[in-house]
Coordinates of C-alpha atoms and ligand atoms in Angstrom, one line a residue:
M200 CA -45.7 71.6 -239.1
K201 CA -45.4 67.8 -239.0
T202 CA -42.3 66.3 -240.4
M203 CA -41.0 62.9 -241.5
T204 CA -39.8 60.5 -238.9
R205 CA -36.0 60.3 -238.5
A206 CA -35.8 56.9 -240.2
A207 CA -37.8 58.2 -243.2
A208 CA -35.6 61.3 -243.4
I209 CA -32.5 59.2 -243.6
A210 CA -34.0 56.9 -246.1
A211 CA -35.1 59.8 -248.3
A212 CA -31.7 61.4 -248.1
A213 CA -30.1 58.1 -249.0
V214 CA -32.3 57.7 -252.0
L215 CA -31.6 61.2 -253.1
A216 CA -27.9 60.5 -252.8
G217 CA -28.0 57.5 -255.1
A218 CA -27.4 54.0 -254.2
C219 CA -23.7 53.6 -255.0
G220 CA -20.6 55.7 -254.2
T221 CA -20.2 57.3 -257.6
R222 CA -21.1 60.9 -258.1
P223 CA -24.7 61.0 -259.5
D224 CA -25.7 63.1 -262.5
P225 CA -26.0 66.8 -261.8
V226 CA -29.5 68.1 -260.9
T227 CA -31.5 69.3 -263.8
P228 CA -33.0 71.5 -265.1
D229 CA -32.9 74.2 -262.6
Q230 CA -30.4 73.7 -259.8
N231 CA -31.6 76.7 -257.9
T232 CA -35.2 75.5 -257.6
A233 CA -34.1 72.0 -256.7
F234 CA -31.6 73.3 -254.2
E235 CA -34.2 75.6 -252.5
A236 CA -36.6 72.7 -252.0
H237 CA -33.7 70.5 -250.8
A238 CA -32.6 73.1 -248.3
V239 CA -36.1 73.7 -246.8
A240 CA -36.6 69.9 -246.4
L241 CA -33.1 69.5 -244.9
V242 CA -33.7 72.3 -242.3
D243 CA -36.9 70.5 -241.4
R244 CA -35.2 67.2 -241.0
F245 CA -32.5 68.9 -238.9
L246 CA -35.0 70.6 -236.6
D247 CA -37.1 67.5 -236.3
R248 CA -34.2 65.4 -235.0
N249 CA -32.9 68.2 -232.7
P250 CA -35.8 69.2 -230.5
E251 CA -33.6 71.2 -228.1
W252 CA -32.3 73.3 -230.9
S253 CA -35.9 73.7 -232.2
I254 CA -37.0 75.1 -228.9
Y255 CA -34.2 77.7 -229.0
A256 CA -35.2 78.6 -232.5
G257 CA -38.9 79.1 -231.4
R258 CA -40.4 75.9 -232.9
Y259 CA -42.2 73.7 -230.4
D260 CA -43.9 70.9 -232.3
N261 CA -41.4 68.3 -230.9
A262 CA -40.6 70.1 -227.7
H263 CA -41.7 67.1 -225.6
R264 CA -39.0 64.8 -227.0
M265 CA -35.7 64.9 -225.1
T266 CA -32.5 63.9 -226.9
V267 CA -30.6 61.3 -224.8
P268 CA -26.9 61.7 -225.7
D269 CA -26.0 58.0 -225.8
A270 CA -23.9 56.0 -228.2
A271 CA -26.9 55.0 -230.3
R272 CA -27.8 58.6 -230.8
R273 CA -24.2 59.4 -231.9
A274 CA -24.2 56.6 -234.4
D275 CA -27.5 57.9 -235.7
D276 CA -26.2 61.5 -235.9
L277 CA -23.2 60.2 -237.9
A278 CA -25.4 58.3 -240.4
F279 CA -27.5 61.4 -240.8
A280 CA -24.5 63.6 -241.5
E281 CA -23.1 61.1 -244.1
A282 CA -26.4 60.8 -245.9
E283 CA -26.9 64.6 -246.0
L284 CA -23.4 65.2 -247.2
A285 CA -23.9 62.7 -250.0
A286 CA -27.2 64.4 -250.9
L287 CA -25.4 67.8 -251.0
D288 CA -22.8 66.3 -253.4
R289 CA -25.5 66.3 -256.1
F290 CA -25.4 70.1 -256.3
D291 CA -22.7 72.2 -257.9
P292 CA -22.4 75.3 -255.7
N293 CA -21.0 77.3 -258.6
A294 CA -24.2 76.7 -260.5
L295 CA -26.3 78.3 -257.7
D296 CA -27.2 82.0 -257.3
A297 CA -25.6 84.0 -254.5
G298 CA -28.4 83.4 -251.9
N299 CA -28.4 79.6 -252.5
R300 CA -24.7 79.4 -252.8
T301 CA -24.2 81.0 -249.4
D302 CA -26.9 78.7 -247.9
Y303 CA -25.1 75.7 -249.5
E304 CA -21.8 76.7 -247.8
L305 CA -23.5 77.2 -244.4
I306 CA -25.3 73.9 -244.6
R307 CA -22.3 71.9 -245.7
N308 CA -20.1 73.5 -243.0
R309 CA -22.6 72.8 -240.3
I310 CA -22.9 69.1 -241.2
E311 CA -19.2 68.6 -241.7
A312 CA -18.6 70.3 -238.4
S313 CA -21.1 68.1 -236.5
R314 CA -19.2 65.0 -237.9
W315 CA -15.9 66.5 -236.8
Y316 CA -17.1 67.4 -233.4
Q317 CA -18.2 63.8 -232.8
T318 CA -15.3 61.9 -234.3
E319 CA -12.3 64.3 -233.7
F320 CA -13.1 66.9 -231.1
R321 CA -15.0 64.5 -228.9
S322 CA -15.9 66.9 -226.2
H323 CA -18.7 64.5 -225.2
E324 CA -15.9 62.6 -223.5
W325 CA -14.2 65.4 -221.6
N326 CA -16.6 68.3 -221.2
P327 CA -19.3 67.4 -218.5
A328 CA -20.7 71.0 -218.8
Q329 CA -22.2 70.2 -222.1
Y330 CA -24.8 68.0 -220.3
N331 CA -27.6 70.0 -218.8
V332 CA -31.3 69.5 -219.1
A333 CA -32.2 72.9 -217.7
G334 CA -32.1 75.3 -220.7
P335 CA -35.0 73.9 -222.9
I336 CA -37.1 73.1 -219.8
G337 CA -36.7 76.7 -218.6
L338 CA -37.7 78.0 -222.0
L339 CA -40.8 75.8 -222.1
L340 CA -41.8 76.9 -218.6
N341 CA -41.2 80.6 -219.2
T342 CA -42.1 81.3 -222.9
D343 CA -45.8 82.0 -223.5
F344 CA -46.1 80.2 -226.9
A345 CA -49.0 77.9 -225.6
P346 CA -51.2 77.5 -222.6
L347 CA -49.3 76.6 -219.4
E348 CA -50.9 73.1 -219.3
Q349 CA -49.7 72.2 -222.8
R350 CA -46.2 73.4 -221.9
L351 CA -46.2 71.4 -218.7
E352 CA -47.2 68.3 -220.6
A353 CA -44.1 68.8 -222.8
V354 CA -42.0 69.3 -219.7
S355 CA -43.4 66.2 -218.1
T356 CA -42.5 64.0 -221.0
R357 CA -39.0 65.5 -221.0
L358 CA -38.6 65.0 -217.3
S359 CA -39.3 61.3 -217.7
R360 CA -36.1 60.9 -219.7
V361 CA -33.8 62.9 -217.3
P362 CA -32.5 59.8 -215.5
D363 CA -31.5 58.2 -218.9
Y364 CA -30.0 61.5 -220.0
Y365 CA -27.6 61.6 -217.0
A366 CA -26.8 57.9 -217.2
A367 CA -25.7 58.4 -220.8
A368 CA -23.6 61.4 -219.7
R369 CA -21.8 59.4 -217.1
D370 CA -21.1 56.6 -219.7
N371 CA -19.7 59.2 -222.1
I372 CA -17.3 60.9 -219.8
G373 CA -13.8 59.4 -219.9
T374 CA -11.2 61.8 -218.4
P375 CA -12.7 65.3 -218.2
T376 CA -10.9 68.6 -217.5
L377 CA -11.1 70.0 -214.0
E378 CA -12.4 73.3 -215.3
H379 CA -15.4 71.9 -217.2
T380 CA -16.1 69.5 -214.3
R381 CA -16.3 72.4 -211.9
L382 CA -18.5 74.4 -214.3
A383 CA -20.8 71.4 -214.7
V384 CA -21.3 71.2 -210.9
Q385 CA -22.2 74.9 -210.8
Q386 CA -24.6 74.7 -213.7
S387 CA -26.2 71.5 -212.4
Q388 CA -27.0 73.3 -209.2
G389 CA -28.8 75.8 -211.3
A390 CA -30.7 73.0 -212.9
L391 CA -31.7 71.7 -209.5
A392 CA -33.1 75.1 -208.6
L393 CA -35.2 75.1 -211.8
L394 CA -36.5 71.6 -211.0
G395 CA -37.4 72.7 -207.4
E396 CA -40.4 73.9 -205.4
G397 CA -41.4 76.7 -207.8
T398 CA -41.9 74.3 -210.7
A399 CA -43.6 71.7 -208.5
R400 CA -46.1 74.4 -207.3
R401 CA -46.8 75.7 -210.8
A402 CA -47.8 72.2 -211.9
A403 CA -49.8 71.5 -208.7
E404 CA -51.8 74.8 -209.1
S405 CA -52.3 74.4 -212.9
Q406 CA -55.4 73.1 -214.7
L407 CA -53.7 69.7 -215.4
A408 CA -55.9 66.6 -214.7
D409 CA -55.2 65.1 -211.3
D410 CA -53.4 62.0 -212.6
D411 CA -51.3 64.2 -214.9
K412 CA -50.4 66.3 -211.8
A413 CA -49.4 63.1 -209.9
E414 CA -47.3 61.9 -212.8
F415 CA -45.6 65.3 -213.2
A416 CA -44.7 65.4 -209.5
E417 CA -43.3 61.8 -209.6
R418 CA -41.2 62.6 -212.7
L419 CA -40.0 65.9 -211.2
E420 CA -38.8 64.0 -208.1
A421 CA -37.0 61.4 -210.2
A422 CA -35.4 64.1 -212.3
R423 CA -34.2 65.9 -209.2
A424 CA -32.7 62.7 -207.9
A425 CA -30.9 62.1 -211.2
V426 CA -29.4 65.6 -211.2
S427 CA -28.3 65.3 -207.6
E428 CA -26.7 61.9 -208.4
W429 CA -24.9 63.5 -211.3
I430 CA -23.6 66.3 -209.1
D431 CA -22.3 63.8 -206.6
W432 CA -20.6 61.8 -209.4
L433 CA -19.0 65.0 -210.7
R434 CA -17.7 65.9 -207.3
A435 CA -16.3 62.5 -206.8
T436 CA -14.7 62.6 -210.2
E437 CA -13.2 66.0 -209.4
A438 CA -11.7 64.7 -206.2
R439 CA -10.2 61.7 -207.9
L440 CA -8.7 63.8 -210.7
V441 CA -7.2 66.2 -208.2
A442 CA -5.8 63.3 -206.1
D443 CA -4.4 61.4 -209.1
G444 CA -3.2 64.6 -210.9
N445 CA -4.4 63.2 -214.3
A446 CA -7.2 65.5 -215.4
R447 CA -7.4 66.3 -219.1
P448 CA -5.7 69.6 -219.8
F449 CA -8.2 72.3 -220.9
R450 CA -5.9 73.5 -223.7
I451 CA -6.8 71.9 -227.0
G452 CA -3.5 72.4 -228.8
E453 CA -2.7 73.6 -232.3
A454 CA -4.2 70.9 -234.6
L455 CA -7.7 70.9 -232.9
Y456 CA -7.6 74.6 -232.6
E457 CA -7.0 75.3 -236.3
Q458 CA -9.7 72.9 -237.3
K459 CA -12.3 74.2 -234.8
F460 CA -11.4 77.7 -236.0
A461 CA -12.1 76.6 -239.6
Y462 CA -15.5 75.2 -238.7
D463 CA -16.7 77.8 -236.2
I464 CA -15.4 80.9 -237.9
Q465 CA -15.3 79.9 -241.6
S466 CA -12.7 82.6 -242.1
G467 CA -10.4 83.2 -245.1
Y468 CA -7.6 83.4 -242.5
S469 CA -6.1 80.5 -240.6
A470 CA -6.2 80.8 -236.8
R471 CA -2.5 81.5 -236.8
E472 CA -2.7 84.2 -239.5
L473 CA -5.5 85.8 -237.5
Y474 CA -3.4 85.7 -234.3
E475 CA -0.5 87.4 -236.2
R476 CA -2.9 90.0 -237.7
A477 CA -4.2 90.7 -234.1
L478 CA -0.6 91.3 -232.8
V479 CA 0.0 93.8 -235.6
E480 CA -3.4 95.5 -234.8
K481 CA -2.5 95.8 -231.1
E482 CA 0.7 97.6 -231.9
R483 CA -1.1 99.9 -234.4
L484 CA -3.6 100.8 -231.7
H485 CA -1.0 101.4 -229.0
T486 CA 1.0 103.6 -231.4
Q487 CA -2.1 105.7 -232.3
M488 CA -3.3 105.9 -228.7
D489 CA 0.1 107.1 -227.5
A490 CA 0.3 109.8 -230.1
I491 CA -3.1 111.1 -228.9
T492 CA -2.0 110.8 -225.3
V493 CA 1.2 112.8 -225.8
A494 CA -0.7 115.5 -227.6
L495 CA -3.5 115.7 -225.0
W496 CA -1.3 115.4 -221.9
P497 CA -0.7 119.2 -221.3
K498 CA -4.5 119.9 -221.7
Y499 CA -5.5 117.5 -219.0
F500 CA -2.4 117.3 -216.8
P501 CA -0.7 120.7 -217.1
S502 CA 1.2 120.3 -213.8
I503 CA 2.0 116.6 -213.8
D504 CA 5.0 115.1 -215.6
M505 CA 4.1 112.6 -218.3
P506 CA 5.2 109.0 -217.5
S507 CA 8.0 107.8 -219.8
D508 CA 6.2 104.4 -220.2
R509 CA 3.7 104.7 -223.0
L510 CA 1.2 102.2 -221.7
E511 CA 1.3 103.9 -218.3
R512 CA 0.5 107.3 -219.7
I513 CA -2.2 106.1 -222.0
G514 CA -3.8 104.3 -219.0
A515 CA -3.6 107.5 -216.9
L516 CA -5.4 109.6 -219.5
I517 CA -8.1 106.9 -220.1
D518 CA -8.7 106.8 -216.3
H519 CA -9.0 110.6 -216.1
L520 CA -11.4 110.9 -219.1
S521 CA -13.6 108.0 -217.8
A522 CA -15.0 110.4 -215.2
R523 CA -17.1 112.0 -218.0
H524 CA -20.3 110.0 -218.1
V525 CA -24.1 110.4 -217.7
A526 CA -25.7 110.3 -214.3
R527 CA -27.0 106.8 -213.4
D528 CA -30.7 107.9 -213.8
G529 CA -29.9 109.5 -217.2
Y530 CA -28.6 106.3 -218.8
F531 CA -31.7 105.1 -220.5
D532 CA -32.7 108.6 -221.7
E533 CA -29.3 109.2 -223.2
I534 CA -29.4 105.9 -225.2
N535 CA -32.9 106.7 -226.4
R536 CA -31.7 110.2 -227.5
Q537 CA -28.7 108.9 -229.5
I538 CA -30.5 106.4 -231.7
P539 CA -32.2 108.9 -234.0
L540 CA -29.0 111.0 -234.1
L541 CA -27.1 107.9 -235.4
A542 CA -29.8 107.2 -238.0
A543 CA -29.6 110.9 -239.2
F544 CA -25.8 110.7 -239.4
V545 CA -25.9 107.6 -241.5
A546 CA -28.5 109.2 -243.9
E547 CA -26.6 112.5 -244.1
H548 CA -23.3 110.8 -244.9
D549 CA -25.0 108.4 -247.3
L550 CA -23.4 105.4 -245.6
L551 CA -26.0 102.7 -246.4
D552 CA -29.7 102.2 -246.9
Q553 CA -32.0 102.4 -243.9
D554 CA -35.7 101.3 -243.6
P555 CA -37.8 103.7 -241.6
T556 CA -40.8 101.3 -241.7
K557 CA -38.9 98.9 -239.5
P558 CA -38.1 101.0 -236.4
L559 CA -35.9 100.0 -233.5
I560 CA -37.9 100.2 -230.3
V561 CA -35.8 101.2 -227.3
R562 CA -37.2 99.7 -224.1
E563 CA -36.2 98.7 -220.6
T564 CA -35.0 95.1 -220.7
P565 CA -37.9 92.8 -219.6
L566 CA -37.3 91.3 -216.1
Y567 CA -37.0 87.7 -217.3
M568 CA -34.2 88.7 -219.6
R569 CA -32.1 90.5 -217.0
G570 CA -29.4 89.0 -214.8
S571 CA -26.7 88.3 -217.2
G572 CA -25.4 91.9 -216.4
A573 CA -25.4 93.0 -220.0
G574 CA -26.4 96.7 -220.2
A575 CA -27.8 96.8 -223.7
S576 CA -28.7 94.3 -226.4
V577 CA -30.9 93.9 -229.5
S578 CA -33.6 91.3 -229.6
A579 CA -34.8 90.4 -233.0
P580 CA -37.8 88.3 -234.0
G581 CA -36.9 84.7 -234.5
P582 CA -37.2 83.0 -237.9
F583 CA -40.6 81.5 -237.1
N584 CA -42.0 84.9 -235.9
P585 CA -40.8 87.3 -238.6
G586 CA -43.5 90.0 -238.2
A587 CA -42.5 90.9 -234.6
D588 CA -40.8 94.1 -233.6
T589 CA -37.1 94.6 -233.0
F590 CA -36.2 95.9 -229.6
Y591 CA -33.1 97.6 -228.1
N592 CA -33.1 96.4 -224.6
V593 CA -31.5 98.7 -222.1
T594 CA -31.2 97.5 -218.5
P595 CA -31.5 100.4 -216.0
L596 CA -28.8 100.6 -213.5
D597 CA -31.1 100.5 -210.5
R598 CA -29.9 97.0 -209.5
F599 CA -26.4 98.4 -208.8
S600 CA -25.0 99.8 -205.6
D601 CA -23.6 103.4 -206.0
E602 CA -20.1 102.0 -206.3
Q603 CA -21.1 99.4 -209.0
A604 CA -23.0 102.0 -210.9
E605 CA -20.0 104.4 -210.9
S606 CA -17.7 101.6 -212.1
Y607 CA -20.2 100.7 -214.9
L608 CA -20.7 104.3 -216.0
R609 CA -16.9 104.9 -216.1
E610 CA -16.7 101.9 -218.4
Y611 CA -19.6 103.1 -220.6
N612 CA -18.5 106.7 -220.4
H613 CA -19.4 109.7 -222.6
W614 CA -17.5 108.2 -225.6
I615 CA -17.9 104.5 -225.2
L616 CA -21.7 104.7 -224.8
Q617 CA -21.8 106.2 -228.3
I618 CA -19.7 103.4 -229.6
L619 CA -21.9 100.8 -227.9
N620 CA -25.0 102.3 -229.6
I621 CA -23.2 102.1 -232.9
H622 CA -22.3 98.5 -232.3
E623 CA -25.7 97.3 -231.0
A624 CA -28.0 99.5 -233.0
I625 CA -27.1 101.8 -235.9
P626 CA -25.5 100.9 -238.2
G627 CA -24.4 97.8 -236.2
H628 CA -26.5 94.7 -235.3
Y629 CA -30.0 96.3 -235.9
T630 CA -29.1 97.7 -239.3
Q631 CA -27.5 94.4 -240.4
L632 CA -30.7 92.6 -239.4
V633 CA -32.9 94.9 -241.4
H634 CA -30.8 94.3 -244.5
A635 CA -30.7 90.5 -243.9
N636 CA -34.5 90.3 -243.5
R637 CA -35.0 91.7 -247.0
S638 CA -34.0 88.3 -248.5
P639 CA -35.1 86.0 -245.7
S640 CA -33.4 82.6 -245.6
I641 CA -34.3 80.0 -243.0
V642 CA -30.9 78.5 -243.5
K643 CA -29.1 81.8 -242.7
A644 CA -31.5 82.5 -239.8
L645 CA -30.6 79.1 -238.2
F646 CA -27.0 78.3 -239.4
G647 CA -25.8 81.9 -240.0
N648 CA -22.2 82.8 -239.4
G649 CA -21.6 84.5 -236.0
A650 CA -18.3 86.0 -237.0
M651 CA -19.9 87.9 -239.8
V652 CA -22.6 89.3 -237.5
E653 CA -20.2 90.4 -234.7
G654 CA -17.5 91.5 -237.2
W655 CA -20.0 93.8 -238.9
A656 CA -20.9 95.5 -235.6
V657 CA -17.2 96.0 -234.8
Y658 CA -16.5 97.2 -238.3
A659 CA -19.4 99.7 -238.0
E660 CA -17.8 101.3 -235.0
R661 CA -14.6 102.2 -236.8
M662 CA -16.3 103.1 -240.0
M663 CA -18.6 105.6 -238.3
L664 CA -15.7 107.3 -236.5
E665 CA -13.7 107.4 -239.8
E666 CA -16.7 109.1 -241.5
G667 CA -16.8 111.7 -238.8
W668 CA -19.1 110.6 -236.0
G669 CA -17.6 112.3 -233.0
D670 CA -16.0 115.0 -235.2
Q671 CA -12.6 113.3 -235.2
E672 CA -12.2 114.3 -231.6
P673 CA -8.9 112.8 -230.3
E674 CA -10.6 111.8 -227.0
M675 CA -13.1 109.7 -229.0
W676 CA -10.4 107.9 -230.9
L677 CA -8.5 107.2 -227.7
M678 CA -11.5 105.7 -226.1
Y679 CA -12.3 103.8 -229.3
G680 CA -8.7 102.4 -229.0
K681 CA -9.4 101.0 -225.6
W682 CA -12.8 99.6 -226.6
N683 CA -11.3 98.0 -229.8
L684 CA -8.3 96.6 -227.9
R685 CA -10.7 94.3 -226.0
V686 CA -11.7 92.6 -229.3
V687 CA -8.1 92.4 -230.5
V688 CA -6.7 91.1 -227.2
N689 CA -9.5 88.5 -227.0
A690 CA -8.2 87.0 -230.3
I691 CA -4.6 87.1 -229.1
L692 CA -5.2 85.5 -225.7
D693 CA -7.4 82.7 -226.9
Y694 CA -4.7 81.5 -229.4
A695 CA -1.9 82.2 -226.9
V696 CA -3.6 80.1 -224.2
H697 CA -4.7 77.1 -226.3
V698 CA -1.9 76.9 -228.8
H699 CA 1.1 78.5 -227.0
G700 CA 0.2 77.3 -223.6
A701 CA 0.1 80.8 -222.0
G702 CA -0.7 80.9 -218.3
E703 CA -2.9 82.9 -216.1
Q704 CA -0.4 85.5 -215.0
E705 CA 0.7 86.2 -218.5
I706 CA -2.9 86.7 -219.7
L707 CA -3.9 88.9 -216.7
A708 CA -0.8 91.1 -217.4
L709 CA -1.8 91.3 -221.1
L710 CA -5.4 92.3 -220.2
R711 CA -4.5 94.7 -217.4
R712 CA -1.5 96.4 -218.8
E713 CA -1.9 96.3 -222.5
A714 CA -5.7 96.5 -222.8
F715 CA -6.3 98.7 -219.7
Q716 CA -8.9 96.4 -218.1
E717 CA -10.1 96.2 -214.5
R718 CA -9.1 93.2 -212.4
T719 CA -12.5 91.6 -212.3
E720 CA -13.0 91.8 -216.1
A721 CA -9.5 90.3 -216.7
T722 CA -10.0 87.4 -214.2
E723 CA -13.4 86.6 -215.8
K724 CA -11.8 86.6 -219.2
W725 CA -9.1 84.2 -218.2
R726 CA -11.8 81.8 -216.8
R727 CA -13.7 82.1 -220.1
A728 CA -10.5 81.2 -222.0
T729 CA -10.2 78.0 -220.0
L730 CA -13.8 77.0 -220.7
S731 CA -14.2 77.9 -224.4
Q732 CA -12.0 77.7 -227.5
V733 CA -12.1 79.9 -230.6
Q734 CA -15.3 81.8 -229.7
L735 CA -13.3 84.7 -228.2
T736 CA -11.7 85.3 -231.6
S737 CA -15.0 85.6 -233.6
Y738 CA -15.4 89.4 -233.2
F739 CA -11.9 90.2 -234.4
A740 CA -12.0 87.6 -237.1
G741 CA -15.1 89.0 -238.7
Y742 CA -14.0 92.6 -238.3
A743 CA -10.5 92.1 -239.6
E744 CA -11.8 90.3 -242.7
I745 CA -14.4 92.9 -243.5
Y746 CA -12.0 95.8 -243.0
D747 CA -9.2 94.1 -245.0
F748 CA -11.7 93.3 -247.8
R749 CA -12.9 96.9 -248.0
E750 CA -9.4 98.3 -248.1
A751 CA -8.4 95.8 -250.9
L752 CA -11.5 96.8 -252.9
K753 CA -10.8 100.5 -252.5
R754 CA -7.2 100.0 -253.8
E755 CA -8.6 98.0 -256.7
M756 CA -11.5 100.3 -257.7
G757 CA -9.9 103.6 -256.9
V758 CA -12.4 106.5 -257.5
D759 CA -15.1 104.0 -258.5
F760 CA -15.3 102.7 -255.0
V761 CA -18.6 103.9 -253.3
L762 CA -18.8 103.2 -249.6
R763 CA -22.7 103.1 -249.6
D764 CA -22.7 100.5 -252.4
F765 CA -20.1 98.4 -250.7
H766 CA -22.1 98.3 -247.5
N767 CA -25.5 97.7 -249.2
E768 CA -24.1 94.8 -251.3
F769 CA -22.1 93.3 -248.4
L770 CA -25.2 93.2 -246.2
S771 CA -27.4 91.9 -248.9
Y772 CA -26.0 88.4 -248.5
G773 CA -27.2 88.0 -245.0
R774 CA -25.4 86.1 -242.3
A775 CA -22.9 84.3 -244.7
P776 CA -19.2 83.9 -243.9
V777 CA -17.2 87.0 -244.9
R778 CA -15.0 84.8 -247.0
V779 CA -17.9 83.6 -249.1
I780 CA -19.4 87.2 -249.4
R781 CA -16.0 88.3 -250.6
E782 CA -15.9 85.6 -253.3
L783 CA -19.4 86.5 -254.5
M784 CA -18.7 90.3 -254.5
Q785 CA -15.6 89.7 -256.6
E786 CA -17.3 87.5 -259.2
Ligands
ZN74 ZN1 -18.3 109.3 -212.0
ZN75 ZN1 -22.3 92.4 -230.9

């Protein structure tokens, strides 16, 4: 699909917004029809000016164009945001139907967030790791959406801008953090590998014309030189910051944290309220897990004295029970066996609607998708490819040594593996997706709320156990407690680190002692907290909000509350923020 030029888009938006600063007359006669057309055009404008984002979304018509992140581009982005916000002001969200209203909130939030990121958060000045040309180029080289030669041509045009790209990056960076500077070095080395011999050979052996091949080789060489120069510059910057001791602290502090939380999570809670909610939840889980441990202790340890410290005894029982797990060569078959059982349970207990015409296909993770280490994930068709199948990717454990496999299987033991399948598949991510696809919205597909999606999957775990999956077995609830603590503690530690200034030892102790995590997992989590902000809270934020909403509704409705109806209606709004769904369901 061909779209307007950027200038034309801004001009059109400006015209729509009216010439002066006063609020124009409301749209007539049908706000919904007008808004739908507006939203479709806006998404198009957005994709058109963000080719990298387009590539990730599976639209390739502008894939050859690389965004150079310089000051002119930022000014242009800001003008775009102002014009689009003014255009949105013409619509009254309360006059829109539920689907449009949620789309409206998502669009408005996305644009306001982009303005805030540039003018207040300003990570373009202190996070060198946000500059990397590799992602989109890797996708163009490895996704079969067009013949190789056509994709190489897009890559070639992109490569020609790489030197400008890194020149802009160097201009932007003022005083970076050490943590992001080191990450940028690491990631840029990955970019160098992508732009290496393998890619040179593919172009040389392709059906490109000879002068196109020569041009590609030249541009690739110049791009490699630009990345190498960037790495040298980063290393020199790191050395200078270490010597001077004046690197920017990675902690963002309370004011930026609250605002980032508001834009990224779109929660009904403030970050601080969520943090306090998570502390209460941690205590609730520990109390429940300890009651189970005390009751089960004589069964598993008849001749060992129970430790007086509650966390110590809970940890000992979890450790003991983790030995119950499938054999490494039975991992795939066991997951495959459980999926229909979960679907049958949901049907029998009338928990929500399912659609047997959209089956979930369990498969071994394709090779090009492996490597991140994740054992299981759902891949859904993208918004521009809606007819495609939905897969449950399971990575076989054959890449592991015996010791690694054992450690992995203890983690995903008899109980946790079931909870994982609930989360990823039924009635978690896959089921949510089937419901969302019934009222497809390009806005929700592209700008959808991540906290709602993850929150639903985490909510589904507890809901299934409450409804009797696992027969209320105490061992299942104990393992669930450990699993859920990960989500709860992620929310606690992110806030504690960025707002309260918690340090590494404090966080490692929290993860190891209070959430029963292994050392490597805990260390990796600390590193993640130094490199990201807010993202670690998203699972708990969505979950807590859904659960609290359901409980409030139950109290309000009494015997009229029907769990199936609650779930079906909740999911019918698609990937909207829980706060907005709650408002709509209570109207
Ligand atoms: Zn074992
Ligand atoms: Zn998930």
